[in-house]
Amino acid sequence: MSSELFELPQRQSPIGVAVIFAKNLRKGINIFVSVVLVEFGFKSSFLGLSLPVLATLIALLYLIISILQYLRFQFFVASDQFVIERGVLSREKINIPFERIQTVNLKQNVIQQLFGVFAVSVDTAGSAGKEIEIPALSKTHARQLQEFLIEMKTQVSGTEMEEEPNSAIEEAEVSSFSGTDQPLLQFGIKDLLRIGLTENHIRNGFVVFAFVNGYLWQFQDYWLELWEPFFEENAALWLTEMFLIIPALLLLFIILSILTSLLQTFLRYFNLRFFINEKGAQIVAGLLKRTEFQIPVNKIQYLKWKSNPLRKILGIHTLVIKQATSMEHREKKSAKVPGCNDDHLKTVLNAFYPERETTEQPLELQPDTYFFWRMFGFYGLVPVVLWLAISYVAEMSWWWSLIYFPIAIWWSYRFYKSNILSINAEILQLQWGWLFPSKSLIKWYKLQSVKYSQNWFQKRRGLANVIFYTAAGREFIKHIPQKEAKEIYNYALFKIESAEKSWM
Amino acid sequence: MEEFTNESFLSADIPKIEAVEFEHLERDYLYMRLLALGLAFLLLAGALVVFWFKNDIALWKLLLPYLLVLGGIIVLELKGFKIKSFALREKDVSYQSGLIWYKHTSVPFNRIQHCEVQQGVLARLFDLATVKVFTAGGASSDLSISGLSKERAQQLRDFITQLSAQHE
């Protein structure tokens, strides 16, 4: 690819004005609604201007700011770095050395889709990790920039790996997957429904509840006023009908939760296509906001897949491809593929983890029974004793604890049993969770540091924890015998330090 | 693929971190921590005196737990200080600490992004400094060694930076 394309300072596609304007306007409306409307009411006026006039004026001001922002936003390539200059009042110059670039992704929100432009986001995973986004480029231009940056990055970091013959293939850029490639996984409406209905509804429900709660209270003056007469008249009735209202509210909560899950799934995973080959992975998905992840194989820090009780029945998992990102973006930016069955997983693992298939038996380690007793004490014994004490004092029914106790024991036992660390010479695999099982597969050399920890109780029993840190997060095993913990610790360091391959 | 058994792949000729001699921190660091502790307990004592004046309570009921907690923490500090130590090997840096909650972390040089020296207000009085080691993707430092003399801290930083730069 020629770099001349990007050598001269250049602006975004002119449509950028619209995209920037829309973004500014949304921020503005938010402020407008929460500050002006809530504080001063609909009929307020400033300097003799009515609200609609004022709003128009502000919008015009925003338009001018947006045009200025567009004009002052320039990017180009200077020797070994990518440079962005932006800012209207205070000029900002961002230099990104190619070797610092972690991922380059294309994104589209509604506005960008409407105008057919793409945002290119560049993530640098450093300690001061921040994400830099160029909001509006035409499709070909965005793609060129993405490929160019990925290539420059590989060239810069590829120099030290020349001794290794194999790495040449690995380090080659991911050829962008053309339309003729068969996706490993493609979602239709049925798949989306399946995934949406098996989401963790309870969690989603609470998230919505918290959000609505926070948002509604800002406007309580408006809507409470409307309902006040109704509340007053029916207060007595409400109390007597409590028995009806609580189940009704519960039902409403459940329905809302499921609807939210479905909506979220459709928004996020609509028309998902998941491509893989030996060079990397690509995920394209989204209804209003299309996101595209392009992950070269050497950028995969590790793989993790999770499930939940409903999905276990269907035999599907959510595959997470962990990339190096700074902490703040970890949840938002992880590349997820829900709805992978065992065959899909196998294909992915064969492509990215050929080392897994060795003849030797992996070494398996499980936590000590101490772990079970701890869980049992924490989730079984303590709540039950508390419950009994409270029911004795408050004269409430105590037999609930009889039902809870065996469940707690059973759950603690299954959870304890689900923890397995298995290692071979190249890979470690961590497995845990019974209701929400998850498995992580990490190549030793992808680790960045290791921690060994041991509290006073563990020390007396000769147990310890080992925590494995990667550029994409950490995983751990707890309460394993101290001797093995030390061996694993030393082995991890040995594997990292003897690795010649670049890990990021 | 090379043949080997479980036994050999973990414990063959892999260098053992346990075998390394760890270096201790400056004695001044202990005094600094005790001073900080003393200041905090002085404040607490002030609050307790006010409480004692306002309430009709026997003096020993306040004084005894106060002294017990203070004594306990001082003992923990004294004992814990002996554990806090760091080690440099050819290819990594390690730090250990914790009496009740023991922790031991190692970061290989070929995974270090950058390394810096920090100095707090109190540490400046004692001419002490902290070396922080950062790897990729984290928000906080992965390893930090407090209680080094400023000079030693700078030496350590330069040493680590130099060794980690070889892997860039």
XYZ file of C-alpha atoms in Angstrom:
672
model
C 0.000 0.000 0.000
C 1.311 3.438 -0.825
C 1.732 5.857 1.996
C 1.565 8.895 -0.302
C -2.179 8.725 0.146
C -1.864 9.911 3.708
C 1.270 12.026 3.664
C -0.455 15.355 3.147
C -2.627 16.803 5.864
C -6.191 16.103 4.903
C -9.725 16.608 6.113
C -12.516 14.165 6.476
C -15.302 13.682 3.985
C -17.376 16.910 3.842
C -20.248 14.907 5.278
C -18.206 15.085 8.454
C -19.878 18.412 9.136
C -23.236 16.681 9.423
C -21.829 13.933 11.617
C -20.067 16.361 13.937
C -23.130 18.590 13.993
C -25.392 15.690 14.926
C -23.042 14.678 17.718
C -22.780 18.207 19.081
C -26.507 18.721 18.791
C -27.226 15.583 20.756
C -24.974 16.754 23.545
C -26.593 20.175 23.362
C -30.112 18.801 23.543
C -29.181 16.753 26.556
C -27.903 19.816 28.362
C -30.834 21.871 27.160
C -33.398 19.381 28.411
C -31.794 18.659 31.739
C -30.769 22.202 32.605
C -33.151 24.609 30.924
C -36.374 22.624 30.905
C -36.013 21.064 34.304
C -34.743 24.195 36.010
C -36.808 26.855 34.332
C -39.791 25.112 32.715
C -41.292 25.192 29.241
C -42.546 28.747 29.340
C -39.355 30.444 30.452
C -37.675 33.079 28.315
C -34.277 34.750 28.198
C -33.565 38.314 27.122
C -37.029 38.460 25.659
C -36.465 35.460 23.395
C -38.904 32.581 23.560
C -37.655 29.044 23.864
C -38.076 27.986 20.218
C -36.189 31.053 19.010
C -33.502 30.478 21.565
C -33.198 26.821 20.587
C -32.819 27.750 16.923
C -30.130 30.267 17.748
C -28.221 27.748 19.805
C -28.538 25.191 17.032
C -27.116 27.699 14.558
C -24.245 28.377 16.889
C -23.616 24.653 17.082
C -23.632 24.448 13.310
C -20.948 27.115 13.082
C -18.878 25.367 15.750
C -19.274 22.075 13.908
C -18.088 23.580 10.624
C -15.072 25.064 12.399
C -14.360 21.757 14.091
C -14.568 20.031 10.747
C -12.217 22.512 9.105
C -9.704 22.335 11.915
C -9.650 18.545 12.017
C -6.770 17.219 9.957
C -4.820 14.006 9.893
C -1.702 12.802 8.152
C 1.275 10.515 8.356
C 4.672 11.834 9.371
C 7.572 9.359 9.092
C 6.718 6.766 11.746
C 3.606 8.170 13.292
C 0.032 9.027 12.613
C -0.857 12.611 13.461
C -4.208 14.196 14.172
C -4.640 17.924 14.645
C -7.891 19.217 15.998
C -9.526 21.815 18.192
C -11.093 25.175 17.591
C -10.186 27.285 20.584
C -7.257 25.280 21.819
C -5.321 23.450 19.182
C -4.552 19.841 19.964
C -2.003 17.674 18.216
C -2.121 13.957 18.788
C 0.826 11.847 17.690
C 0.385 8.133 17.565
C 3.581 6.206 16.842
C 2.726 3.195 14.689
C 4.103 0.756 17.236
C 1.628 2.033 19.830
C -1.411 1.267 17.698
C -3.336 -1.674 19.050
C -6.490 -1.898 17.042
C -8.042 -0.003 14.175
C -11.781 -0.486 13.862
C -14.493 0.907 11.631
C -17.752 2.048 13.169
C -21.050 3.461 12.042
C -23.812 5.005 14.070
C -27.217 5.950 12.689
C -26.119 9.292 11.305
C -23.006 7.819 9.751
C -25.078 5.046 8.193
C -27.518 7.585 6.852
C -24.738 9.438 5.074
C -22.769 6.325 4.192
C -19.590 7.289 6.019
C -17.478 5.421 8.561
C -15.692 6.391 11.740
C -12.187 5.030 12.091
C -11.203 4.485 15.696
C -7.621 3.904 16.697
C -6.914 2.412 20.087
C -3.554 2.656 21.810
C -3.432 0.395 24.804
C -0.788 2.228 26.807
C -1.207 3.210 30.397
C -2.627 6.520 29.288
C -4.821 4.509 26.957
C -7.178 6.643 24.999
C -9.213 6.113 21.950
C -8.888 8.406 18.981
C -11.678 8.631 16.472
C -11.924 10.155 13.031
C -15.685 10.537 12.761
C -16.407 10.620 9.026
C -14.573 9.053 6.108
C -15.978 7.616 2.925
C -16.048 3.840 2.863
C -13.061 3.335 0.567
C -11.042 5.989 2.319
C -11.804 4.533 5.747
C -10.863 1.060 4.577
C -7.629 2.319 3.033
C -6.688 4.113 6.213
C -7.485 1.058 8.319
C -5.401 -1.245 6.163
C -2.602 1.270 5.933
C -2.388 1.711 9.706
C -2.504 -2.008 10.374
C 0.217 -2.556 7.804
C 2.464 0.178 9.166
C 1.978 -1.214 12.631
C 2.989 -4.706 11.519
C 5.998 -3.403 9.659
C 7.278 -1.487 12.638
C 6.745 -4.225 15.174
C 7.636 -6.974 12.734
C 11.325 -6.104 12.474
C 12.455 -7.912 15.568
C 10.771 -11.138 14.648
C 12.812 -11.944 11.605
C 14.668 -14.798 13.250
C 11.500 -16.754 13.457
C 10.411 -18.269 10.209
C 6.871 -18.978 11.298
C 6.123 -15.496 12.405
C 6.261 -14.184 8.876
C 2.926 -15.779 8.200
C 1.536 -14.736 11.520
C 2.622 -11.171 11.198
C 1.203 -10.691 7.756
C -1.690 -8.278 7.724
C -5.167 -9.621 7.816
C -6.348 -9.434 4.293
C -9.671 -7.758 4.646
C -12.272 -10.389 4.109
C -13.862 -9.931 0.748
C -17.494 -10.540 -0.024
C -16.777 -13.971 -1.430
C -15.517 -15.378 1.871
C -17.896 -17.661 3.717
C -18.606 -16.395 7.213
C -18.233 -18.981 9.932
C -21.332 -17.606 11.526
C -24.109 -15.413 10.181
C -27.166 -14.343 12.145
C -30.703 -14.435 10.850
C -33.771 -13.277 12.725
C -34.183 -16.684 14.341
C -30.673 -16.622 15.791
C -31.226 -13.137 17.136
C -34.441 -14.233 18.840
C -32.697 -17.242 20.296
C -29.902 -15.090 21.699
C -32.175 -12.277 22.806
C -34.476 -14.604 24.709
C -31.625 -16.326 26.487
C -29.919 -13.150 27.673
C -29.395 -12.563 31.354
C -32.779 -10.863 31.761
C -32.481 -10.180 35.433
C -29.299 -8.183 34.988
C -30.672 -6.286 32.006
C -33.859 -5.564 33.911
C -31.952 -4.015 36.772
C -29.825 -1.944 34.446
C -32.949 -0.506 32.827
C -34.569 -0.019 36.204
C -31.589 1.934 37.468
C -31.411 3.984 34.295
C -35.125 4.820 34.212
C -35.063 5.609 37.879
C -32.195 8.008 37.487
C -33.683 9.647 34.446
C -37.284 9.935 35.608
C -36.473 11.592 38.887
C -35.016 14.517 37.002
C -38.468 15.231 35.659
C -40.489 14.267 38.695
C -42.073 17.700 38.919
C -43.748 17.183 35.565
C -45.138 13.752 35.791
C -45.839 13.575 39.499
C -48.033 16.640 39.195
C -50.214 14.947 36.602
C -50.760 11.865 38.680
C -51.133 13.438 42.050
C -54.950 13.577 42.190
C -55.074 9.982 41.100
C -52.611 8.906 43.790
C -54.499 10.715 46.507
C -57.907 9.362 45.659
C -56.804 5.825 45.295
C -54.257 5.613 48.061
C -56.509 3.546 50.304
C -57.430 1.267 47.471
C -53.776 0.812 46.532
C -52.909 -0.442 49.962
C -55.605 -3.050 50.028
C -54.778 -4.161 46.550
C -51.103 -4.589 47.402
C -51.436 -8.320 46.858
C -52.371 -7.701 43.261
C -49.987 -4.891 42.636
C -46.772 -6.582 43.655
C -47.144 -9.575 41.324
C -48.314 -7.198 38.587
C -45.211 -5.053 39.021
C -43.054 -8.157 39.047
C -44.638 -9.318 35.805
C -44.107 -5.888 34.298
C -40.470 -5.992 35.363
C -39.988 -9.386 33.731
C -41.670 -8.367 30.493
C -39.673 -5.152 30.346
C -36.469 -7.046 31.022
C -37.084 -9.511 28.219
C -38.049 -6.739 25.816
C -34.880 -4.864 26.705
C -32.770 -7.950 26.132
C -34.377 -8.493 22.748
C -33.972 -4.878 21.753
C -30.373 -4.841 22.868
C -29.593 -8.033 20.997
C -31.166 -6.743 17.803
C -29.345 -3.439 18.033
C -26.006 -4.979 18.751
C -25.950 -8.210 16.791
C -28.232 -7.580 13.826
C -26.913 -9.313 10.729
C -23.770 -10.384 12.540
C -21.160 -11.969 10.347
C -18.135 -13.651 11.820
C -15.225 -14.535 9.562
C -12.062 -16.313 10.513
C -9.014 -17.642 8.768
C -5.498 -18.396 9.968
C -4.593 -14.706 9.714
C -7.260 -13.352 11.992
C -10.893 -12.697 12.688
C -13.452 -10.196 11.576
C -16.790 -9.413 13.171
C -19.345 -7.114 11.566
C -22.630 -6.449 13.338
C -25.186 -3.915 14.456
C -28.485 -2.437 13.407
C -28.286 1.313 13.964
C -24.651 1.382 14.894
C -22.584 -0.965 12.794
C -19.335 -2.003 14.364
C -16.594 -3.840 12.637
C -13.811 -5.601 14.456
C -10.789 -6.620 12.514
C -8.399 -8.637 14.620
C -5.098 -9.984 13.284
C -4.194 -13.260 14.928
C -1.212 -11.852 16.817
C -3.501 -9.208 18.329
C -5.663 -11.805 20.002
C -4.558 -11.726 23.606
C -6.721 -14.631 24.613
C -10.065 -16.291 24.023
C -12.838 -16.666 26.518
C -16.257 -18.210 26.151
C -19.171 -18.043 28.512
C -22.663 -19.379 28.785
C -25.676 -19.233 31.075
C -28.295 -21.777 32.206
C -30.688 -21.129 29.310
C -27.953 -21.160 26.720
C -26.420 -24.289 28.141
C -29.645 -26.075 27.233
C -29.339 -24.809 23.660
C -25.637 -25.618 23.623
C -24.492 -22.123 22.717
C -21.726 -19.930 24.092
C -20.633 -16.347 23.749
C -17.126 -16.191 22.383
C -15.107 -13.176 23.479
C -11.972 -12.332 21.561
C -9.863 -10.406 24.029
C -7.747 -7.632 22.596
C -5.356 -5.319 24.361
C -7.248 -2.268 25.567
C -7.011 0.105 28.426
C -9.164 -0.676 31.416
C -11.905 1.862 30.717
C -12.787 0.433 27.337
C -12.530 -3.207 28.262
C -16.230 -4.028 28.441
C -17.299 -1.742 25.639
C -14.642 -2.770 23.198
C -14.423 -6.499 23.603
C -15.279 -8.371 20.451
C -18.145 -10.707 21.274
C -19.757 -13.399 19.180
C -22.819 -14.827 20.893
C -24.474 -17.974 19.672
C -21.398 -20.080 18.945
C -22.034 -23.785 19.215
C -19.368 -26.388 19.910
C -18.490 -26.819 16.234
C -17.934 -23.121 15.757
C -15.728 -23.031 18.827
C -13.745 -25.956 17.557
C -13.095 -24.220 14.235
C -11.956 -21.081 16.020
C -9.696 -22.996 18.387
C -8.155 -25.009 15.580
C -7.401 -21.825 13.685
C -5.914 -19.837 16.542
C -4.730 -22.442 19.031
C -3.186 -25.292 17.081
C -0.882 -25.819 20.099
C -3.836 -27.189 21.993
C -3.693 -30.437 20.091
C -0.744 -32.153 21.697
C -0.372 -35.760 22.595
C 0.639 -35.098 26.141
C -1.912 -35.113 28.884
C -2.529 -31.633 30.305
C -1.831 -31.161 33.971
C -5.053 -30.461 35.857
C -5.364 -28.620 39.114
C -8.394 -27.992 41.287
C -8.823 -25.776 44.324
C -8.549 -27.383 47.727
C -11.735 -28.269 49.652
C -10.922 -25.187 51.720
C -12.531 -23.280 48.847
C -15.775 -25.197 49.302
C -15.853 -24.592 53.049
C -15.239 -20.922 52.512
C -18.059 -20.639 49.997
C -20.301 -22.704 52.208
C -19.557 -20.498 55.197
C -20.035 -17.311 53.255
C -23.173 -18.179 51.300
C -24.630 -20.921 53.484
C -23.784 -20.692 57.138
C -23.598 -16.939 57.694
C -26.903 -16.028 55.967
C -28.739 -18.865 57.690
C -27.453 -17.968 61.151
C -28.347 -14.340 60.514
C -31.777 -15.296 59.258
C -32.432 -17.494 62.274
C -31.327 -14.728 64.630
C -33.518 -12.159 62.933
C -36.534 -14.451 62.754
C -36.112 -15.246 66.442
C -36.017 -11.599 67.426
C -38.677 -10.410 64.965
C -40.826 -13.520 65.359
C -40.843 -14.270 61.667
C -41.032 -17.640 60.051
C -37.663 -19.413 60.230
C -38.309 -22.407 57.995
C -37.207 -20.510 54.878
C -33.676 -21.190 55.946
C -34.405 -24.915 55.765
C -35.071 -24.535 52.055
C -32.184 -22.174 51.480
C -29.543 -24.149 53.336
C -29.376 -27.242 51.100
C -29.490 -25.051 47.984
C -26.526 -23.072 49.289
C -24.592 -26.257 50.017
C -25.360 -27.702 46.601
C -24.455 -24.511 44.797
C -21.225 -24.057 46.768
C -20.265 -27.620 45.997
C -20.949 -27.328 42.269
C -19.193 -24.000 42.063
C -16.164 -25.365 43.867
C -16.120 -28.383 41.577
C -16.346 -26.242 38.449
C -12.960 -24.613 39.045
C -10.258 -26.251 36.978
C -6.896 -25.015 35.805
C -5.371 -27.179 33.127
C -2.023 -26.468 31.598
C 0.230 -27.864 28.962
C 3.583 -26.634 27.753
C 2.113 -23.859 25.590
C -1.340 -23.038 26.918
C -3.213 -22.579 30.131
C -6.942 -23.034 30.388
C -9.037 -21.716 33.237
C -12.528 -22.895 33.770
C -15.027 -21.815 36.333
C -18.648 -21.218 37.161
C -21.506 -23.660 37.326
C -24.616 -21.658 36.440
C -22.578 -19.181 34.420
C -19.683 -21.266 33.191
C -16.754 -19.598 31.519
C -13.522 -20.830 30.050
C -10.411 -18.874 29.166
C -7.631 -20.102 26.963
C -4.338 -18.237 27.206
C -1.006 -18.899 25.575
C 1.705 -18.586 28.188
C 3.717 -16.051 26.241
C 0.732 -13.696 26.046
C 0.998 -13.090 29.776
C 2.536 -9.859 31.003
C 3.033 -10.481 34.676
C 2.124 -12.958 37.373
C 1.118 -12.593 40.981
C 1.211 -15.100 43.790
C -0.909 -14.324 46.798
C -1.618 -16.052 50.046
C -3.534 -14.960 53.104
C -2.874 -16.074 56.617
C -5.423 -18.907 56.560
C -4.147 -20.192 53.256
C -0.606 -20.129 54.517
C -1.507 -22.378 57.416
C -3.049 -24.864 55.003
C -0.275 -24.541 52.446
C -2.508 -23.022 49.761
C -2.067 -20.036 47.470
C -3.639 -18.100 44.582
C -2.066 -17.348 41.229
C -3.219 -14.376 39.156
C -2.316 -14.151 35.473
C -2.209 -10.688 33.905
C -2.538 -10.132 30.154
C -2.840 -6.929 28.165
C -6.547 -7.686 27.871
C -7.384 -8.409 31.484
C -6.595 -10.898 34.190
C -7.617 -14.415 35.116
C -6.889 -16.361 38.282
C -7.024 -19.644 40.137
C -7.492 -19.690 43.890
C -6.669 -22.057 46.717
C -4.361 -24.441 44.923
C -1.489 -26.159 46.744
C 1.370 -23.765 47.373
C 3.984 -26.008 45.785
C 2.142 -26.175 42.473
C 1.330 -22.479 42.651
C 5.031 -21.670 42.863
C 5.865 -24.034 40.032
C 3.219 -22.489 37.811
C 4.442 -19.019 38.727
C 7.996 -19.885 37.785
C 6.911 -21.647 34.624
C 4.862 -18.633 33.506
C 7.859 -16.330 33.968
C 10.074 -18.777 32.143
C 7.674 -18.939 29.195
C 7.277 -15.158 28.967
C 10.974 -14.474 29.238
C 12.027 -17.103 26.745
C 9.397 -16.017 24.190
C 10.807 -14.357 21.094
C 7.471 -13.587 19.499
C 5.925 -10.215 20.055
C 2.892 -10.596 22.264
C 0.963 -7.444 21.325
C 6.639 -32.206 19.018
C 9.038 -32.890 21.843
C 8.047 -35.578 24.290
C 7.915 -34.825 27.959
C 5.944 -35.745 31.016
C 3.969 -33.531 33.312
C 6.602 -33.693 35.933
C 9.298 -32.356 33.677
C 7.473 -29.504 32.026
C 6.814 -27.711 35.269
C 9.778 -28.390 37.444
C 12.685 -29.164 35.138
C 15.430 -26.579 34.956
C 13.222 -23.589 35.341
C 14.798 -20.844 37.412
C 13.086 -20.524 40.771
C 12.138 -17.133 42.094
C 12.198 -18.532 45.645
C 15.929 -19.033 45.328
C 16.605 -15.339 44.735
C 17.951 -13.038 47.402
C 15.505 -10.164 47.907
C 16.690 -6.651 48.712
C 15.119 -4.775 51.582
C 13.799 -1.228 51.617
C 15.326 1.789 53.341
C 14.938 1.846 57.094
C 13.660 5.425 56.729
C 10.609 4.065 54.943
C 9.577 2.281 58.137
C 10.006 5.509 60.113
C 8.002 7.369 57.504
C 5.141 4.913 57.752
C 5.241 5.042 61.534
C 5.156 8.825 61.379
C 2.115 8.753 59.087
C 0.490 6.279 61.445
C 1.331 8.487 64.402
C -0.248 11.515 62.745
C -3.431 9.587 61.987
C -3.628 8.346 65.581
C -3.004 11.844 66.893
C -6.089 13.029 65.028
C -8.051 10.105 66.378
C -6.867 10.913 69.887
C -8.150 14.474 69.471
C -11.558 13.188 68.433
C -11.609 10.797 71.373
C -10.746 13.559 73.846
C -13.681 15.630 72.588
C -15.909 12.578 72.855
C -14.684 11.928 76.376
C -15.453 15.479 77.491
C -18.974 15.342 76.111
C -19.876 11.927 77.424
C -19.703 10.532 80.876
C -17.516 7.553 80.188
C -14.647 5.952 82.069
C -11.301 6.959 80.594
C -9.909 3.432 80.426
C -12.820 2.302 78.236
C -11.487 4.597 75.545
C -7.807 4.415 76.274
C -7.494 0.634 76.387
C -8.882 -0.157 72.908
C -6.999 2.838 71.521
C -3.688 1.569 72.830
C -4.448 -2.023 71.817
C -5.237 -1.040 68.220
C -2.242 1.280 68.022
C 0.070 -1.365 69.463
C -1.313 -4.022 67.136
C -0.798 -1.897 64.057
C 2.728 -0.962 65.087
C 3.617 -4.632 65.573
C 2.150 -5.437 62.144
C 4.124 -2.576 60.586
C 7.377 -3.691 62.193
C 6.912 -7.302 61.184
C 5.483 -6.453 57.769
C 8.398 -4.197 56.962
C 10.775 -7.140 57.049
C 8.753 -8.850 54.315
C 8.552 -5.887 51.946
C 11.399 -6.392 49.516
C 12.240 -6.520 45.844
C 14.502 -8.483 43.568
C 16.025 -7.939 40.166
C 16.888 -10.900 38.039
C 18.415 -10.966 34.608
C 14.987 -10.860 32.966
C 12.437 -9.643 35.490
C 11.695 -7.526 38.514
C 9.772 -8.793 41.543
C 8.241 -7.326 44.662
C 6.802 -9.016 47.716
C 4.865 -7.694 50.686
C 2.141 -8.477 53.163
C 2.177 -10.123 56.553
C -1.448 -11.194 56.724
C -2.077 -10.970 52.999
C 1.130 -11.998 51.330
C 1.633 -10.953 47.701
C 4.432 -11.619 45.307
C 4.461 -10.090 41.823
C 6.950 -10.407 38.972
C 7.033 -8.437 35.745
C 9.385 -9.589 32.973
C 11.387 -6.794 31.313
C 10.153 -7.747 27.856
C 6.585 -6.865 28.881
C 7.239 -3.470 30.475
C 5.791 -0.447 28.709
C 7.346 2.188 30.879
C 8.757 2.845 34.298
C 8.698 5.984 36.426
C 9.747 7.450 39.749
C 7.177 9.134 41.984
C 7.613 11.039 45.200
C 4.884 11.928 47.677
C 4.863 14.865 50.072
C 5.878 12.889 53.116
C 8.386 10.858 51.132
C 10.108 14.078 50.064
C 10.858 14.852 53.718
C 12.608 11.520 54.041
C 14.173 11.729 50.579
C 12.386 8.535 49.583
C 10.735 7.647 46.284
C 8.557 5.035 44.611
C 9.374 3.185 41.408
C 6.341 2.272 39.330
C 6.375 -0.281 36.550
C 3.628 -0.280 33.929
C 2.584 -2.933 31.437
C 0.100 -2.557 28.599
C -3.614 -2.382 29.063
C -3.688 -1.579 32.749
C -5.017 1.584 34.307
C -2.789 1.386 37.348
C 0.803 0.374 37.692
C 1.421 -3.328 37.830
C 4.219 -3.186 40.286
C 5.298 -0.406 42.578
C 8.249 -0.413 44.901
C 8.038 2.218 47.626
C 10.646 3.116 50.190
C 13.730 3.491 48.064
C 16.112 6.385 48.454
C 15.609 8.841 45.638
C 18.972 8.030 44.150
C 18.418 4.298 44.268
C 14.951 4.722 42.788
C 16.355 6.639 39.835
C 19.048 4.045 39.311
C 16.469 1.303 39.406
C 14.245 3.137 36.934
C 17.125 3.718 34.536
C 18.158 0.098 34.807
C 14.651 -1.214 34.139
C 14.038 1.253 31.318
C 17.290 0.288 29.675
C 16.606 -3.439 29.922
C 13.021 -3.177 28.757
C 14.018 -0.957 25.830
C 16.104 -3.806 24.438
C 12.899 -5.650 23.738
C 11.123 -2.827 21.915
